[in-house]
CSV table of C-alpha atoms in Angstrom, one decimal:
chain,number,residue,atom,x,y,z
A,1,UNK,CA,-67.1,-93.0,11.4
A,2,UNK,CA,-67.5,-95.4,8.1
A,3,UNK,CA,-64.6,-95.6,6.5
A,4,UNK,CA,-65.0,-96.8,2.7
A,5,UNK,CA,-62.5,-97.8,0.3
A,6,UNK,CA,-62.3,-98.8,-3.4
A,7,UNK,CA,-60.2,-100.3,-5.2
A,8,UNK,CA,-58.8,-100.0,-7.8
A,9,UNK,CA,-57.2,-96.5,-7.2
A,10,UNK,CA,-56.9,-96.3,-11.2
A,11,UNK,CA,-57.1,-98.6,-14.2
A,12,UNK,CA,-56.5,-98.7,-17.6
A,13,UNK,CA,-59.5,-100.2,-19.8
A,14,UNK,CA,-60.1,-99.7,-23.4
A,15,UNK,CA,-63.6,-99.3,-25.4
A,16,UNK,CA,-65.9,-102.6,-25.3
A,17,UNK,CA,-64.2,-103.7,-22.3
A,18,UNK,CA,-66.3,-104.9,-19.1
A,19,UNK,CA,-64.6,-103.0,-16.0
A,20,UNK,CA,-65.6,-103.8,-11.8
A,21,UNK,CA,-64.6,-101.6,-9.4
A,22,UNK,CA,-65.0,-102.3,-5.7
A,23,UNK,CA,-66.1,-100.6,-2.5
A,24,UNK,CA,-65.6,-101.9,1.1
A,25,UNK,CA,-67.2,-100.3,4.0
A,26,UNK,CA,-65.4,-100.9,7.6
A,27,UNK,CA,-69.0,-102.6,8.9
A,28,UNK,CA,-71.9,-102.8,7.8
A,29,UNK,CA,-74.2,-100.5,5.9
A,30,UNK,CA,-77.0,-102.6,4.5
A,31,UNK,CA,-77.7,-101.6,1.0
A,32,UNK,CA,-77.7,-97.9,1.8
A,33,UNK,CA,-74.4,-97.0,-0.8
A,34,UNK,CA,-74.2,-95.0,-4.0
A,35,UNK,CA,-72.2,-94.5,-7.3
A,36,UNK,CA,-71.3,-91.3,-9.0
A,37,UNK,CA,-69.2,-90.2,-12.2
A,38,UNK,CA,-67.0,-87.4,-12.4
A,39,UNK,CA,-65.1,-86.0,-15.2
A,40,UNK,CA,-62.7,-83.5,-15.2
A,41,UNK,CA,-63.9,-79.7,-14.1
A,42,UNK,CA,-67.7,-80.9,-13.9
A,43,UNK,CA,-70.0,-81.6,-11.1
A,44,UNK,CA,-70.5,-85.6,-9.9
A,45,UNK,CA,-73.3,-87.6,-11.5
A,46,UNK,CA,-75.3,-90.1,-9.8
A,47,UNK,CA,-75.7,-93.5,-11.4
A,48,UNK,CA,-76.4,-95.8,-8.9
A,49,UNK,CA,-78.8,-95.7,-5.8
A,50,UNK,CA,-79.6,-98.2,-3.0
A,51,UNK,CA,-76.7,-100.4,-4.2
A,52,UNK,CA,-78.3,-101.8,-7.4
A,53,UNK,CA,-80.7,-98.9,-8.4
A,54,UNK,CA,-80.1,-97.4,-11.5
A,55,UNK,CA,-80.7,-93.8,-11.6
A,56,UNK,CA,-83.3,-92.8,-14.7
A,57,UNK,CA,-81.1,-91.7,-17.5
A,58,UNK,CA,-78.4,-93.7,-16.9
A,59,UNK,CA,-77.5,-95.9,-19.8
A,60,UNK,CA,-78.0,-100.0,-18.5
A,61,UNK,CA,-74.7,-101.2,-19.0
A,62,UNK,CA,-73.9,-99.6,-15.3
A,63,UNK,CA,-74.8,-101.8,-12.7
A,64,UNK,CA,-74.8,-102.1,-9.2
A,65,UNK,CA,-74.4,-105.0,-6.6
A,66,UNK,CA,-73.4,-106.0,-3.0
A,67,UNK,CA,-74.6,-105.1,0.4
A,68,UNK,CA,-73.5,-105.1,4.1
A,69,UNK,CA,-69.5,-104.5,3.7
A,70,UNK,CA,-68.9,-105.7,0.1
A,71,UNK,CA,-70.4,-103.4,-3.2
A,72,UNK,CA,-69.1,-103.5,-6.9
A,73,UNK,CA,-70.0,-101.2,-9.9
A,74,UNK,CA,-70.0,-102.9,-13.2
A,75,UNK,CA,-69.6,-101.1,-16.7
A,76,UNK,CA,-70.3,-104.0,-19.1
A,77,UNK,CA,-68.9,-102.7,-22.2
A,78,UNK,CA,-66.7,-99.5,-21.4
A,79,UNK,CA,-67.6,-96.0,-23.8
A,80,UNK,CA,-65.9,-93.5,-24.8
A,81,UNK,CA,-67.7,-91.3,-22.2
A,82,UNK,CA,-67.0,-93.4,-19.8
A,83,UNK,CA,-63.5,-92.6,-19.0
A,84,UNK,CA,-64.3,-90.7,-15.6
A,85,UNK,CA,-63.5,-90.6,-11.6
A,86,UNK,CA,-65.9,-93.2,-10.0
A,87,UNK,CA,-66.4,-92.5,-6.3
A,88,UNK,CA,-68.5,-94.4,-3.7
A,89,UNK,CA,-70.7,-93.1,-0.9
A,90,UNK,CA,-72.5,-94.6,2.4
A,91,UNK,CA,-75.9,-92.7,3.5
A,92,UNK,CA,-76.5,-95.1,6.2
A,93,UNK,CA,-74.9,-93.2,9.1
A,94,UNK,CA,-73.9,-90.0,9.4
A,95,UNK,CA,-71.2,-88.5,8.8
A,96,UNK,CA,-71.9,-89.9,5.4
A,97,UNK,CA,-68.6,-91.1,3.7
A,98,UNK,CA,-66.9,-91.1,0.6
A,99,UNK,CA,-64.5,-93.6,-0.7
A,100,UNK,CA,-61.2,-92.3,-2.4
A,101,UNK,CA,-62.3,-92.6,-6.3
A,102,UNK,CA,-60.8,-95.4,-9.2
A,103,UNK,CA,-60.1,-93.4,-11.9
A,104,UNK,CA,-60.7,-95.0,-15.0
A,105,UNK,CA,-58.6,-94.0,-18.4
A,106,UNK,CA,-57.2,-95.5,-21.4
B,1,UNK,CA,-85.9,-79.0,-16.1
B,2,UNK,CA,-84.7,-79.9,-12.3
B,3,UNK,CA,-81.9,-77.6,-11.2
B,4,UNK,CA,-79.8,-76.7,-8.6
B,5,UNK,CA,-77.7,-73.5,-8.9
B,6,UNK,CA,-74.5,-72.4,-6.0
B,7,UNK,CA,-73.5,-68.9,-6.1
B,8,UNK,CA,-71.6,-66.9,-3.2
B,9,UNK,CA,-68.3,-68.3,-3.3
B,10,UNK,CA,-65.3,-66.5,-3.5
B,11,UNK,CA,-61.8,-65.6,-1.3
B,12,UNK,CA,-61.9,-64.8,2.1
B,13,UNK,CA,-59.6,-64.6,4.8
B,14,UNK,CA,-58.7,-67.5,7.8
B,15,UNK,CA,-61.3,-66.4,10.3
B,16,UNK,CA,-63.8,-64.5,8.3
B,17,UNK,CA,-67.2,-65.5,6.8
B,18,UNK,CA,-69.2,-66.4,3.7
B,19,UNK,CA,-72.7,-67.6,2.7
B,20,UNK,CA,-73.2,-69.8,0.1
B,21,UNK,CA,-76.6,-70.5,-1.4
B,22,UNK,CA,-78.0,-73.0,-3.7
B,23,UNK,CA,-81.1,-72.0,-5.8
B,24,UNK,CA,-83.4,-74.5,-6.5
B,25,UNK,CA,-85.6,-75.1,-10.2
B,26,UNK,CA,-88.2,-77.3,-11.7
B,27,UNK,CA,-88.9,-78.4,-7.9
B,28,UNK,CA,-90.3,-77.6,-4.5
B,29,UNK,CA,-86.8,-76.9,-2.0
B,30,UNK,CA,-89.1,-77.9,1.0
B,31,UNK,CA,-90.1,-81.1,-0.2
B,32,UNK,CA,-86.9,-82.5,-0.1
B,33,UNK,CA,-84.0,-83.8,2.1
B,34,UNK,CA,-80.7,-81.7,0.9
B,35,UNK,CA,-76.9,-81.9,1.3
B,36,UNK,CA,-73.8,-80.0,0.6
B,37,UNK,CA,-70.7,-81.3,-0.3
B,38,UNK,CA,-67.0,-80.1,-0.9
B,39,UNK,CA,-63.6,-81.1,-2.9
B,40,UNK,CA,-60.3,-79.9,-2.5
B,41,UNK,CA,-58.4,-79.0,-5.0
B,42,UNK,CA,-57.5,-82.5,-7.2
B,43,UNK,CA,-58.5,-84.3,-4.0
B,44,UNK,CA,-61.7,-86.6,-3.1
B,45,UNK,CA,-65.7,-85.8,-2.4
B,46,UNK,CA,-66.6,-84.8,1.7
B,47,UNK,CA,-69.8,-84.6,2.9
B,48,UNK,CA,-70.1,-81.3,4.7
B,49,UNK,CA,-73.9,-81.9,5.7
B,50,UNK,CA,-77.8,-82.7,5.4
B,51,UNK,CA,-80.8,-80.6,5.9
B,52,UNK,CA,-84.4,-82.7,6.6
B,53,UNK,CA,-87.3,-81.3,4.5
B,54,UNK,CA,-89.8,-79.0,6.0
B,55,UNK,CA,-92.1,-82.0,7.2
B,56,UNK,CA,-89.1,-82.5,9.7
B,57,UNK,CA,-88.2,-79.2,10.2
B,58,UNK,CA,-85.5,-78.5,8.3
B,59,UNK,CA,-83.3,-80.4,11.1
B,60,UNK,CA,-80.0,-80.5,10.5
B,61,UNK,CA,-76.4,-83.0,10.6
B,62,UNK,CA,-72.8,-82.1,10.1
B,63,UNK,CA,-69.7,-83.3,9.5
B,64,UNK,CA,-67.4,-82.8,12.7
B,65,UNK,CA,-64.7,-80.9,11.0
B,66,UNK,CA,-67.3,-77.7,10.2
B,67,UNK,CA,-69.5,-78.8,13.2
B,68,UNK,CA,-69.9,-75.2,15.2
B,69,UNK,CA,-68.8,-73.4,12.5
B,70,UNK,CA,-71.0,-74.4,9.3
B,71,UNK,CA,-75.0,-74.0,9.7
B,72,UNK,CA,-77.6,-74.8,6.8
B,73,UNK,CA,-80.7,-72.9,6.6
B,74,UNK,CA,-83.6,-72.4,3.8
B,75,UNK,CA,-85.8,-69.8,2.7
B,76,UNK,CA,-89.4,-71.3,1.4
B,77,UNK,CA,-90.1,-68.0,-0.2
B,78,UNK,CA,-86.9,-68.1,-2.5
B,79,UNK,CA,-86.9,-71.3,-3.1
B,80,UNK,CA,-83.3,-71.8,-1.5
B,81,UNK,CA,-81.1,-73.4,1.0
B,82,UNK,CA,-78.3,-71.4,2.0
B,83,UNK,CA,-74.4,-72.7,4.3
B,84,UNK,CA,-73.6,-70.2,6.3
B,85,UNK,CA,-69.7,-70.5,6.9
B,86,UNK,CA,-68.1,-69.0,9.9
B,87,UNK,CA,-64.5,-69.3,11.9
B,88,UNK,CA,-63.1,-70.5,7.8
B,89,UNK,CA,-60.0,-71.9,7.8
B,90,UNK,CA,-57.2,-72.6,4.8
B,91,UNK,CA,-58.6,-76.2,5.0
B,92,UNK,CA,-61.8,-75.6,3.9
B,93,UNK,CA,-60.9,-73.6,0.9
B,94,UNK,CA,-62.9,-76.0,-1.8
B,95,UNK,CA,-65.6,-76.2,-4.2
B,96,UNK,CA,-69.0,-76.6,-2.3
B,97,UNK,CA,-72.1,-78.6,-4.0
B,98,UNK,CA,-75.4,-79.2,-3.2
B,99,UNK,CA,-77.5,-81.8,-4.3
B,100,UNK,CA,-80.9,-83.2,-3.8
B,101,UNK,CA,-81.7,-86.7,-2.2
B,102,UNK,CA,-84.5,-88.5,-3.9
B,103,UNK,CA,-87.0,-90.5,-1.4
B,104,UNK,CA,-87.6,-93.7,-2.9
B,105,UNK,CA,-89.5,-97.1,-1.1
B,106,UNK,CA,-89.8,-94.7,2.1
B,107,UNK,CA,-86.1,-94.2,2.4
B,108,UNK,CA,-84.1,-91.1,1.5
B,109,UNK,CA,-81.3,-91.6,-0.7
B,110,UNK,CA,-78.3,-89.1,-0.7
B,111,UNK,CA,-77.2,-86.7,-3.7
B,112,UNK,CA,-79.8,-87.6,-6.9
B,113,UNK,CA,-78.9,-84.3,-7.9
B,114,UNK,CA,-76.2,-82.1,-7.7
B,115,UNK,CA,-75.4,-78.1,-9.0
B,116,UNK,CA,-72.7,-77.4,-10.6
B,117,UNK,CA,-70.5,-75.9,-7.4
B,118,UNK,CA,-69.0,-72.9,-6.3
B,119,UNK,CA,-65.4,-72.1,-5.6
B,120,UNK,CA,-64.5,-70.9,-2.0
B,121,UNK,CA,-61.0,-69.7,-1.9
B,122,UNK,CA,-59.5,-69.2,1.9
B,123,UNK,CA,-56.1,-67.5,2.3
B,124,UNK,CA,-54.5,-64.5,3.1
């Protein structure tokens, strides 16, 4: 199985600031890796698709990059609503995999 | 509006059975590859497994740790794909989401969409 894991676990960011968070895969996946938010008690969200493919709706100061092992999510100027679980996923091979979460909070 | 809604969950005893199903709005089930998905309580996201759309017959994957136990099927005429959960354990006591993969440049791409989840409590 593909093993992926972020890092950060956590981090403490206030509003306006830009936040990366990382996701390593243990070989290679292509570009084939989402993003989701979760907050508290709610279902995840998709933001990012195919690496760098910004699901429709989702404001642009999310961004995607990276692709064979190495992937980052970017949040360019940190909201309010922002303060959420971030996890990472590979669909390249099954079983698809998570990665742990970064939990981002003030 | 696009929507997918779980409902069947609940508590069951170590070894019994359940069926969860996941209604699908705003959309055509069939057209689409689909996934469930599960958390444990205050722990991360697992992948419990996909179904192909109907052009592939609905084939299916799965996760090894509900592999023989867990099947995914889908009913055209309600619109639905349903998880059929057998042999359940404490372990998989969750809540179960499904969620819609979006096929984009030819290539399928996992979880566009997800319901809101259902609770599945196993214990005695």
């Amino acid at each position: 199985d593909i093993q992926m894991t972020q890092s950060p676990s956590s981090l403490s960011a206030s509003v306006g600031d830009r936040v990366t968070i990382t996701c390593r895969a243990s070989q290679g996946i292509g570009n084939l890796l989402a993003w989701f938010q979760q907050k508290p008690g709610k279902a995840p969200k998709s933001l990012i698709y195919a690496a760098s493919g910004l699901q429709s709706g989702v404001p642009s100061r999310f961004s995607g990059s990276g692709s064979g092992t190495d992937f980052s999510l970017t949040i360019s100027s940190l909201q309010p609503e922002d303060f959420a679980t971030y996890y990472c996923q590979q669909y390249k091979t099954y079983p698809f995999t998570f990665g742990p979460g970064t939990k981002v909070d003030i | 509006e696009v929507q997918l809604v779980e409902s069947g969950g609940g508590l069951v005893q170590p070894g019994g059975s359940l069926r969860l199903s996941c209604a699908a709005t705003g959309f055509s089930l069939s057209d689409y590859y689909m996934n469930w998905a599960r958390q444990s309580p205050g722990k991360g996201l697992e992948w419990v497994g996909r179904s192909r759309d109907k052009a592939h017959s609905y084939t299916a994957e799965y996760a090894a740790s509900v592999k023989g136990r867990f099947s995914i099927s889908r009913d055209d005429s309600d619109n639905s794909m349903y998880l059929q959960m057998d042999s359940l354990k404490t372990e998989d006591t969750a809540v179960y989401y499904c969620g819609r993969d979006v096929l984009r440049d030819r290539k399928w791409h996992a979880f566009e969409i997800w319901g809101r989840g259902t609770t599945v409590t196993v214990s005695s």
